[in-house]
PDB file of C-alpha atoms and ligand atoms in Angstrom:
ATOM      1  CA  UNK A  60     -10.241 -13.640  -6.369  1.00 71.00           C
ATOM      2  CA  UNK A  61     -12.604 -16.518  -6.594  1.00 93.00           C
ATOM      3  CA  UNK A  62     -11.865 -19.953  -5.431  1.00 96.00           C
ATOM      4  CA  UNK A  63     -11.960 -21.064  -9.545  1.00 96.00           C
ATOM      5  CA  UNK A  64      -9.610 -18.810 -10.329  1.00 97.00           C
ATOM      6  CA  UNK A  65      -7.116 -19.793  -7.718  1.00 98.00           C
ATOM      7  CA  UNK A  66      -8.131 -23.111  -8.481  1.00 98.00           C
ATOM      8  CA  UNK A  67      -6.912 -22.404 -11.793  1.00 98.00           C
ATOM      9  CA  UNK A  68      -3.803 -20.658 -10.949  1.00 98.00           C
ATOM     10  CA  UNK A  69      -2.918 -23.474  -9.253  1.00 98.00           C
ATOM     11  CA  UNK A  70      -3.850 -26.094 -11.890  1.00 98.00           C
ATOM     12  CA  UNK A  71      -1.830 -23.832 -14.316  1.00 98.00           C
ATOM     13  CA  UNK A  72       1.366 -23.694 -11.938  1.00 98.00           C
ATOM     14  CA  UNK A  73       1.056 -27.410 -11.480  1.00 98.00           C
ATOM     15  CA  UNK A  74       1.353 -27.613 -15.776  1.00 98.00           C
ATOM     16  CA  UNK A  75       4.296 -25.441 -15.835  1.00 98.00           C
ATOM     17  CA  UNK A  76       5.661 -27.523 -12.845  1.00 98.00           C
ATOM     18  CA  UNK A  77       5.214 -30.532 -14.797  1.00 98.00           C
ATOM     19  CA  UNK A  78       6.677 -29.043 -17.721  1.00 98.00           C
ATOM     20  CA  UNK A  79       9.517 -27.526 -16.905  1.00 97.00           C
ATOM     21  CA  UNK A  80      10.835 -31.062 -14.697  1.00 97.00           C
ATOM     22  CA  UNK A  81       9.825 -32.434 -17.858  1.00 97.00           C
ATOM     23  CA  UNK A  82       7.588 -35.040 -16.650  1.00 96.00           C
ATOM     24  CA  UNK A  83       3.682 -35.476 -18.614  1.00 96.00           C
ATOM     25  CA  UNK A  84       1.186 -33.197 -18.205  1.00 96.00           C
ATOM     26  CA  UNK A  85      -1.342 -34.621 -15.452  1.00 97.00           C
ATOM     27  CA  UNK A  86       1.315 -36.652 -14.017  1.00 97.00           C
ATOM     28  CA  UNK A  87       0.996 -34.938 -10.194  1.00 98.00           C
ATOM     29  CA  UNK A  88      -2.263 -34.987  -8.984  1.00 98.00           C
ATOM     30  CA  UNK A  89      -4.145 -32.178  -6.961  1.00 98.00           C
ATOM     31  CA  UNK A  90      -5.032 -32.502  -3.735  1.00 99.00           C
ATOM     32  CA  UNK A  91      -7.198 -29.866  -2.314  1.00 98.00           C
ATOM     33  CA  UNK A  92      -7.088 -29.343   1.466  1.00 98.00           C
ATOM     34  CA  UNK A  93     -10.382 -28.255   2.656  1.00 98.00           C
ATOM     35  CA  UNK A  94      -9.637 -28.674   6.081  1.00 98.00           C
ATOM     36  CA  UNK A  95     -11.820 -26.411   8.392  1.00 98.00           C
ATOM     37  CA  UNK A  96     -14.092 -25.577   5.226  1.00 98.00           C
ATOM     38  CA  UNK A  97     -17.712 -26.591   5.402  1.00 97.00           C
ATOM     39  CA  UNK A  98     -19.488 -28.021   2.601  1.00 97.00           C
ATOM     40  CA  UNK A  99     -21.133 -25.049   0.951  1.00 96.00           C
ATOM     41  CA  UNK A 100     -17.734 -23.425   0.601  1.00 97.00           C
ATOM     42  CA  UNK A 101     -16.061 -26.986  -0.823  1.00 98.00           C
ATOM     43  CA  UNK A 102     -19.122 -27.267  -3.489  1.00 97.00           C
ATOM     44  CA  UNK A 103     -17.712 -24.527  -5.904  1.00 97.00           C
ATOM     45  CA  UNK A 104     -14.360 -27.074  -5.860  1.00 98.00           C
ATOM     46  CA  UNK A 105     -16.506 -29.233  -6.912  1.00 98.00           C
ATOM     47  CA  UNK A 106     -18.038 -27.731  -9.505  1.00 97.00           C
ATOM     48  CA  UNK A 107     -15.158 -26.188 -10.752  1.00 97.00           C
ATOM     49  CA  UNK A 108     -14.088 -30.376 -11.511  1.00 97.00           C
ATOM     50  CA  UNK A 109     -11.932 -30.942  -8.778  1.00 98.00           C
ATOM     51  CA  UNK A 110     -12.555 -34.706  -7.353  1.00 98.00           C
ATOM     52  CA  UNK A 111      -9.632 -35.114  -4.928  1.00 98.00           C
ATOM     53  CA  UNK A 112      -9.726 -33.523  -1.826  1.00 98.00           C
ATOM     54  CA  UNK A 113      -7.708 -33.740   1.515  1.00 98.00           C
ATOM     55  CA  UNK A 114      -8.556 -33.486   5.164  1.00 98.00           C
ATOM     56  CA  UNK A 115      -6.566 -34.005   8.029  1.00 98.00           C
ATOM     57  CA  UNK A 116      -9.355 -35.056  10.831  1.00 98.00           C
ATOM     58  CA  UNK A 117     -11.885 -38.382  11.040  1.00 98.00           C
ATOM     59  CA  UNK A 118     -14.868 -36.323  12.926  1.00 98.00           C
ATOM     60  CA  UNK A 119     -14.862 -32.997  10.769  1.00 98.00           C
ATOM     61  CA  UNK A 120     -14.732 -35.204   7.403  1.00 98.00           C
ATOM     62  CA  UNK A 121     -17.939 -37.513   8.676  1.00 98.00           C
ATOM     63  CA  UNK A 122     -19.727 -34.044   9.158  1.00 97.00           C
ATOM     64  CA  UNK A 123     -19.787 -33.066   5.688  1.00 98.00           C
ATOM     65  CA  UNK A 124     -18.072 -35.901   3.423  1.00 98.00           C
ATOM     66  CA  UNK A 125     -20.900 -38.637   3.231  1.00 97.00           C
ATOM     67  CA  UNK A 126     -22.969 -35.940   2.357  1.00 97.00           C
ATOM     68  CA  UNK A 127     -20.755 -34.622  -0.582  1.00 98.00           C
ATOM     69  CA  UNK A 128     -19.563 -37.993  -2.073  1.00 97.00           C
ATOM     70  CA  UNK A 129     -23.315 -38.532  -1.945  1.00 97.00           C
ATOM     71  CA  UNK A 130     -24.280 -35.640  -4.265  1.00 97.00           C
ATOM     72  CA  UNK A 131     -20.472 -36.100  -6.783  1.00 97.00           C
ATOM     73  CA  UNK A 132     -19.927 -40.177  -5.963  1.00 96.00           C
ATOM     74  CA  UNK A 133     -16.671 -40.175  -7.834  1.00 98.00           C
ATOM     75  CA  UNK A 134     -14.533 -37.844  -5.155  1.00 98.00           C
ATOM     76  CA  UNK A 135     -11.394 -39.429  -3.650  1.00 98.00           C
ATOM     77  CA  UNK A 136     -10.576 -38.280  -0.181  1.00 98.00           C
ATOM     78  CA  UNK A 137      -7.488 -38.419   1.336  1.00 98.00           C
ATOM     79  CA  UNK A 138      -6.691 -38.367   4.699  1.00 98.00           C
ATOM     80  CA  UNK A 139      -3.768 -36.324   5.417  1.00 98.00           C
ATOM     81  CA  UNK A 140      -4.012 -35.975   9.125  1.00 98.00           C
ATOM     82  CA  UNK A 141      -3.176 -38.156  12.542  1.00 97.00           C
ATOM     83  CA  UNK A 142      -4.653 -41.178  13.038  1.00 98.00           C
ATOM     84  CA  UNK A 143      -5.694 -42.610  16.183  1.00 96.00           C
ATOM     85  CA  UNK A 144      -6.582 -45.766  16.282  1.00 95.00           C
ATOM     86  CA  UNK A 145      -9.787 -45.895  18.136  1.00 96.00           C
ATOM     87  CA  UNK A 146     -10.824 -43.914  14.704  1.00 98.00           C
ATOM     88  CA  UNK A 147      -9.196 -46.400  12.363  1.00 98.00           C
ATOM     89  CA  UNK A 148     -12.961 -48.442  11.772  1.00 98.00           C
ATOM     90  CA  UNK A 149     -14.396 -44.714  10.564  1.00 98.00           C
ATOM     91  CA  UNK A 150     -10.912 -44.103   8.655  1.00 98.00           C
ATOM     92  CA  UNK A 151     -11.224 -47.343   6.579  1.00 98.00           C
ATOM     93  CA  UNK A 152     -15.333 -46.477   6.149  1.00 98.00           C
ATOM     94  CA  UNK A 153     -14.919 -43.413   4.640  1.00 98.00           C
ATOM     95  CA  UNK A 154     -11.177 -42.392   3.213  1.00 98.00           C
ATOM     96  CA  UNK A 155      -9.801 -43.280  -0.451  1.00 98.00           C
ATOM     97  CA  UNK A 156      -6.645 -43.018   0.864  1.00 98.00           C
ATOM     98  CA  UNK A 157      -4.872 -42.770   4.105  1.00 98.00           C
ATOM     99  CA  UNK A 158      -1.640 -40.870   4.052  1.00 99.00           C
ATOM    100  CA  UNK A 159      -0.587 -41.362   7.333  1.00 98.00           C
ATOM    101  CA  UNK A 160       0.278 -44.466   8.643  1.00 98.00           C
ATOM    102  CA  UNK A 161       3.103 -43.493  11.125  1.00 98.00           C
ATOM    103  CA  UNK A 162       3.536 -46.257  13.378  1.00 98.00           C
ATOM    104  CA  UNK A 163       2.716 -49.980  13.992  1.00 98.00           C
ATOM    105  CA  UNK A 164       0.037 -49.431  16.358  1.00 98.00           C
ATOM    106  CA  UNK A 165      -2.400 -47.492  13.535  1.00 98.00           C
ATOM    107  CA  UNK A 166      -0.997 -50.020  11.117  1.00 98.00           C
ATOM    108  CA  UNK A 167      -2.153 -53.399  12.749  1.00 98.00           C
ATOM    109  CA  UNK A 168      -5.119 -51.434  13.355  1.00 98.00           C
ATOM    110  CA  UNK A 169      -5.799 -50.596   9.682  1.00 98.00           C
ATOM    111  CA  UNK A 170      -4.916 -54.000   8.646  1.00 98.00           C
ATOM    112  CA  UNK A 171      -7.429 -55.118  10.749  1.00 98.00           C
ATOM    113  CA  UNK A 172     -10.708 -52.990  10.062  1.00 98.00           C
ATOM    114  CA  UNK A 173      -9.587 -53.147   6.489  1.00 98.00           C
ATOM    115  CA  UNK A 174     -10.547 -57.275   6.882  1.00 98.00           C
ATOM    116  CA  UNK A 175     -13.176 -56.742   8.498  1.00 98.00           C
ATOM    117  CA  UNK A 176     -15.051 -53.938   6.431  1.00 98.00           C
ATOM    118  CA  UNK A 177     -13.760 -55.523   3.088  1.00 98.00           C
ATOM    119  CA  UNK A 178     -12.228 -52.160   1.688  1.00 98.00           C
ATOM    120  CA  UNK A 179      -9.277 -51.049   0.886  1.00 97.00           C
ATOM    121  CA  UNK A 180      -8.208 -47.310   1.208  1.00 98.00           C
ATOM    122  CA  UNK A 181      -4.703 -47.321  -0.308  1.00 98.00           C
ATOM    123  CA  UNK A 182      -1.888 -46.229   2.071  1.00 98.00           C
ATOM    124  CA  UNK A 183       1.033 -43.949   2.742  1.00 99.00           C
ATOM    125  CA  UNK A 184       3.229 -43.975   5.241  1.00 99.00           C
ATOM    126  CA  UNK A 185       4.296 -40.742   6.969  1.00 98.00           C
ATOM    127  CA  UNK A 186       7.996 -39.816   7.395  1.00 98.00           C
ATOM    128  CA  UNK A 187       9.354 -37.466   9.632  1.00 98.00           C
ATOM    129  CA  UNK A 188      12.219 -35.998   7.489  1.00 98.00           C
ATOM    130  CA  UNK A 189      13.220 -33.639   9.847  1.00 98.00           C
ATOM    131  CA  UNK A 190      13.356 -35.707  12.768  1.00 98.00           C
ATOM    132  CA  UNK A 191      11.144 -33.771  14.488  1.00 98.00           C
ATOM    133  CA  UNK A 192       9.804 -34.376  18.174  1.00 97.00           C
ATOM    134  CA  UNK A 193       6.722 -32.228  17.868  1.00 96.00           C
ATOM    135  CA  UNK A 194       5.792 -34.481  14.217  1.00 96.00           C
ATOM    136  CA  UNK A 195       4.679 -37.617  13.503  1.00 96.00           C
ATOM    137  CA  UNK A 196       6.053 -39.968  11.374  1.00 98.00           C
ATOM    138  CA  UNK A 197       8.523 -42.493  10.568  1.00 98.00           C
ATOM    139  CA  UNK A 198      12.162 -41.980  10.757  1.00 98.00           C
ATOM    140  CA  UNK A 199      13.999 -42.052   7.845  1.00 98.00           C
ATOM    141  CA  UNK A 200      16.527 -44.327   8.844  1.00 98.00           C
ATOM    142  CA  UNK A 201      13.649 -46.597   9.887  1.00 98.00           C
ATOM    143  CA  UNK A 202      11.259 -46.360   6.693  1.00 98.00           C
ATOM    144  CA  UNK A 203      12.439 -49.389   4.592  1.00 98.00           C
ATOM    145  CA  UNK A 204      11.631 -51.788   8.187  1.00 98.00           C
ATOM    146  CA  UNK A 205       8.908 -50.562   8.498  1.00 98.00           C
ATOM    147  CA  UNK A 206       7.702 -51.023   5.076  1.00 98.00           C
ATOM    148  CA  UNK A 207       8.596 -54.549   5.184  1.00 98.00           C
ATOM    149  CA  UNK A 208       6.576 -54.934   8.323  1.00 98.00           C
ATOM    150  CA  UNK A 209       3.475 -53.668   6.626  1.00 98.00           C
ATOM    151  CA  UNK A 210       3.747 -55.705   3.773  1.00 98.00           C
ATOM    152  CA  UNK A 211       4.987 -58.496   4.883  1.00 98.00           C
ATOM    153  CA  UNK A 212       3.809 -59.054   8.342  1.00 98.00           C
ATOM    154  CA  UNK A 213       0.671 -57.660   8.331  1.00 98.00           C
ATOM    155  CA  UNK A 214      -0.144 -58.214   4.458  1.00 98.00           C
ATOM    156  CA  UNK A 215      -0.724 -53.971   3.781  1.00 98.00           C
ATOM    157  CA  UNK A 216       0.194 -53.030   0.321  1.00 97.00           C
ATOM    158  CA  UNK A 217       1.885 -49.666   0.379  1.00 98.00           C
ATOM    159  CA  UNK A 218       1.995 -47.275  -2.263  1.00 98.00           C
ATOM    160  CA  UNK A 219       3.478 -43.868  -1.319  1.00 98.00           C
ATOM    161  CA  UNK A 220       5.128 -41.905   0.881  1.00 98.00           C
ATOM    162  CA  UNK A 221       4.478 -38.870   2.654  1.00 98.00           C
ATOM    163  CA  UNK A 222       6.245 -35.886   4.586  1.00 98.00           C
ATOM    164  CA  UNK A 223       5.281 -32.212   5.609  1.00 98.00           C
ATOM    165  CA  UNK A 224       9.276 -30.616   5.895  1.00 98.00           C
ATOM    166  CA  UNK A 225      10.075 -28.566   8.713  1.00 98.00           C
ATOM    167  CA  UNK A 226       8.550 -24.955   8.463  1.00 95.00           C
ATOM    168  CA  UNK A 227      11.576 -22.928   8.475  1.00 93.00           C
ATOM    169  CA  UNK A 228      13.753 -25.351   6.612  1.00 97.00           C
ATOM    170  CA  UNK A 229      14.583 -25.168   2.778  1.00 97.00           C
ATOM    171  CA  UNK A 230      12.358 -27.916   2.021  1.00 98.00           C
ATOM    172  CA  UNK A 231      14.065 -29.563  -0.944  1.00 98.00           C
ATOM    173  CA  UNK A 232      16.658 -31.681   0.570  1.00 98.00           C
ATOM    174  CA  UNK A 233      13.181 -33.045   2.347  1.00 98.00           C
ATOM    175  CA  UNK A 234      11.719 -33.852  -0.859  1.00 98.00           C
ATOM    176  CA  UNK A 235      14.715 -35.218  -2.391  1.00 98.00           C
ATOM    177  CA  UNK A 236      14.893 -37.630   1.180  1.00 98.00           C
ATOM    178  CA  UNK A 237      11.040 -38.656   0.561  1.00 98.00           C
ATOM    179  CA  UNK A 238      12.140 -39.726  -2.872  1.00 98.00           C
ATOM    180  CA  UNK A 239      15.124 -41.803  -2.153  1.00 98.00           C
ATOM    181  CA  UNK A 240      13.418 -43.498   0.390  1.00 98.00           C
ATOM    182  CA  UNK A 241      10.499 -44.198  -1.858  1.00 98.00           C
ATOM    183  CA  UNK A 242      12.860 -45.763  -4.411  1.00 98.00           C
ATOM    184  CA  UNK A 243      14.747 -47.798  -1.532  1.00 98.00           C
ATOM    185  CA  UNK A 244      11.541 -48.969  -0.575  1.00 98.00           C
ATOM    186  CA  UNK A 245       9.837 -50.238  -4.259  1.00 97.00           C
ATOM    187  CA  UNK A 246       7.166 -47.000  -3.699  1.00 98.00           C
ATOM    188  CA  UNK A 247       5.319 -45.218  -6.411  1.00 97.00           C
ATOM    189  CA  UNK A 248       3.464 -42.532  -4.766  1.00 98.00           C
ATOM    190  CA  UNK A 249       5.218 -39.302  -3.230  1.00 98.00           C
ATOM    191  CA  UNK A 250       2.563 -37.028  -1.299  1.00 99.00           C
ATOM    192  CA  UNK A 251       4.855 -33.986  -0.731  1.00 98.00           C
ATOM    193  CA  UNK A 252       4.285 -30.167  -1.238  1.00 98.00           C
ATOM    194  CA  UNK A 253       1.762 -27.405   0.103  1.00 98.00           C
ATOM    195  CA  UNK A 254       0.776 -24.612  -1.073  1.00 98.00           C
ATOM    196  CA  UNK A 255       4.118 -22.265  -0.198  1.00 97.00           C
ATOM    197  CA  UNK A 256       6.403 -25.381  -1.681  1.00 98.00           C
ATOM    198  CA  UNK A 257       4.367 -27.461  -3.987  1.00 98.00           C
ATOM    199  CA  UNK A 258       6.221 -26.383  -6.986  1.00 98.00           C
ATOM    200  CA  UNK A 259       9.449 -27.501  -5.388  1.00 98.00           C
ATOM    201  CA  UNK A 260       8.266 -30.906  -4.679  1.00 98.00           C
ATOM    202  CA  UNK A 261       7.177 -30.983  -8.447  1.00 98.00           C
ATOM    203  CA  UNK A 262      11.018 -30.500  -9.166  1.00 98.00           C
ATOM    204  CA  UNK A 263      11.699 -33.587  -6.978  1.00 98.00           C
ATOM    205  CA  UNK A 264       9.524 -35.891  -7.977  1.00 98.00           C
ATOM    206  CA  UNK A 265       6.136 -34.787  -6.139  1.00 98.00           C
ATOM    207  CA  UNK A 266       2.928 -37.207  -7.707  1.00 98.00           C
ATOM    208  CA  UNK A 267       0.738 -35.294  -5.357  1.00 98.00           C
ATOM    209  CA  UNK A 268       0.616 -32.013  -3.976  1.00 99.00           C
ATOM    210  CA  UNK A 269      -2.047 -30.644  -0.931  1.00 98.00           C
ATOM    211  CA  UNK A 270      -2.319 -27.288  -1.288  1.00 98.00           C
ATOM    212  CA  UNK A 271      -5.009 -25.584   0.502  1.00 98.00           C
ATOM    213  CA  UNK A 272      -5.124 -22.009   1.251  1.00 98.00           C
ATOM    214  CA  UNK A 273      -3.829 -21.152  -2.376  1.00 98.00           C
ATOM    215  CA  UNK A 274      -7.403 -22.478  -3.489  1.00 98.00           C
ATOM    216  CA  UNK A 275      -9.596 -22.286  -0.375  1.00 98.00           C
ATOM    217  CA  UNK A 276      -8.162 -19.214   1.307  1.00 95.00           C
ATOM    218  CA  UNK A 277      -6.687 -18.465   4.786  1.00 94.00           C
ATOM    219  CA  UNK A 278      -7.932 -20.750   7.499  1.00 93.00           C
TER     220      UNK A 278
HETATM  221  C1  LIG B 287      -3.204 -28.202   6.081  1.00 70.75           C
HETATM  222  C2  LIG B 287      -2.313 -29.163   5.402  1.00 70.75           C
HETATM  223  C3  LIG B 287      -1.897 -28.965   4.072  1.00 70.75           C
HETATM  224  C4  LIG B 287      -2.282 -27.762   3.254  1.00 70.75           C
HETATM  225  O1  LIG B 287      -1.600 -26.637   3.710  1.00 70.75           O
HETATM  226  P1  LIG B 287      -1.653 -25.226   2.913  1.00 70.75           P
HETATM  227  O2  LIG B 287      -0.431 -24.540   3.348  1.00 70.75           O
HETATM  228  O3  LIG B 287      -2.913 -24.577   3.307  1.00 70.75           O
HETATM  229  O4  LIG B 287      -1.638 -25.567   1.464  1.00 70.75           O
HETATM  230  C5  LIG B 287      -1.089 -29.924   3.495  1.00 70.75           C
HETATM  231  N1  LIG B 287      -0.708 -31.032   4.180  1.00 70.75           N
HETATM  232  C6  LIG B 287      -1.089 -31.260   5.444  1.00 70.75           C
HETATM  233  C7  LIG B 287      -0.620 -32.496   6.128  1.00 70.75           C
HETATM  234  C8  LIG B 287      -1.898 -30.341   6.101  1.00 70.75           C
HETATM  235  O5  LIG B 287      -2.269 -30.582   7.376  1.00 70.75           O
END
């Protein structure tokens, strides 16, 4: 198959998704992962009309990105990957939106370069829903704290969550988590769902999906 056509499978699953939770059509919004993909194989995406795309690492994005948003300057990138926070300056320079913000050193740090550049990626924080060791994120039990901290401390607006569920795990209970803790905490934005479970998270409230190898192929 070609990427459009998987492109458009997905788009078309995404519809039903919508659908058949009964929320409006175009109400979750498609994030393709291109992590690991170079820029000739990303193109036909963007052809195809796709404008939001995902990556989860500062250096491979500043090898093809600048180029890209160059050539289509309406793409939104998200950054879906770990931050550290010697990177935060190139984060804030060249993401739309940083998903994950997992911990009050990469925080300050954002609130800081995002002063001094003047722009402001909108942010998620990550939550580790599975309380996993090997994961970042923030703790569930922790999330509304730390949400507070952000806004109020160091003056970060906040607008979504984000969690990637446990591999082996039934992955709903995760999702329906994410969402209680996003309306404990005043959040609109639920990042949640890849391409084995995004029409799950659609069921619980998903307003983005990443799916990748459904549309790119195996990495
Ligand atoms: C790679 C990645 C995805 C996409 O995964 P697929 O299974 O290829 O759809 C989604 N979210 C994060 C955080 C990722 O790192």
């Amino acid at each position: 198959m070609e990427l459009q056509e998987r492109l458009n499978e997905v788009r078309s699953r995404i519809a039903a998704g919508e659908h058949e939770a009964g929320r409006p059509t175009g109400s979750v919004q498609l994030v393709a992962v291109s992590k690991t993909f170079e820029a000739d194989a990303i193109r036909p995406a963007i052809e195809a009309g796709q404008r939001v795309f995902g990556e989860n690492r500062v250096q491979e994005s500043q090898g093809k990105w600048p180029d890209l948003k160059a050539e289509q300057p309406d793409i939104e990138l998200h950054l879906i990957g770990p931050l550290q926070s010697n990177k935060a300056a190139d984060a804030v320079a060249l993401f739309d939106v940083i998903e994950t913000v997992d911990r009050e050193k990469i925080a300050r740090a954002l609130a800081e370069e995002m002063k001094r550049q003047g722009r402001t990626p909108r942010l998620y924080v990550q939550i580790n829903t599975g309380l996993e060791p090997q994961k970042a994120g923030i703790a569930p039990d922790d999330t509304p704290a730390f949400v507070t901290l952000c806004r109020e401390e160091l003056g970060l607006s906040i607008d979504g969550l984000m969690c990637i569920p446990p591999a082996e795990e039934n992955p709903g209970p995760h999702f329906a988590l994410l969402a209680k803790l996003a309306r404990k905490c005043g959040v609109e934005k639920l990042s949640m769902g890849m391409s084995g479970d995004y029409e799950t998270a659609i069921a619980f409230g998903a307003t983005s999906v990443r799916v990748g190898s459904a549309i790119f192929g195996a990495r």
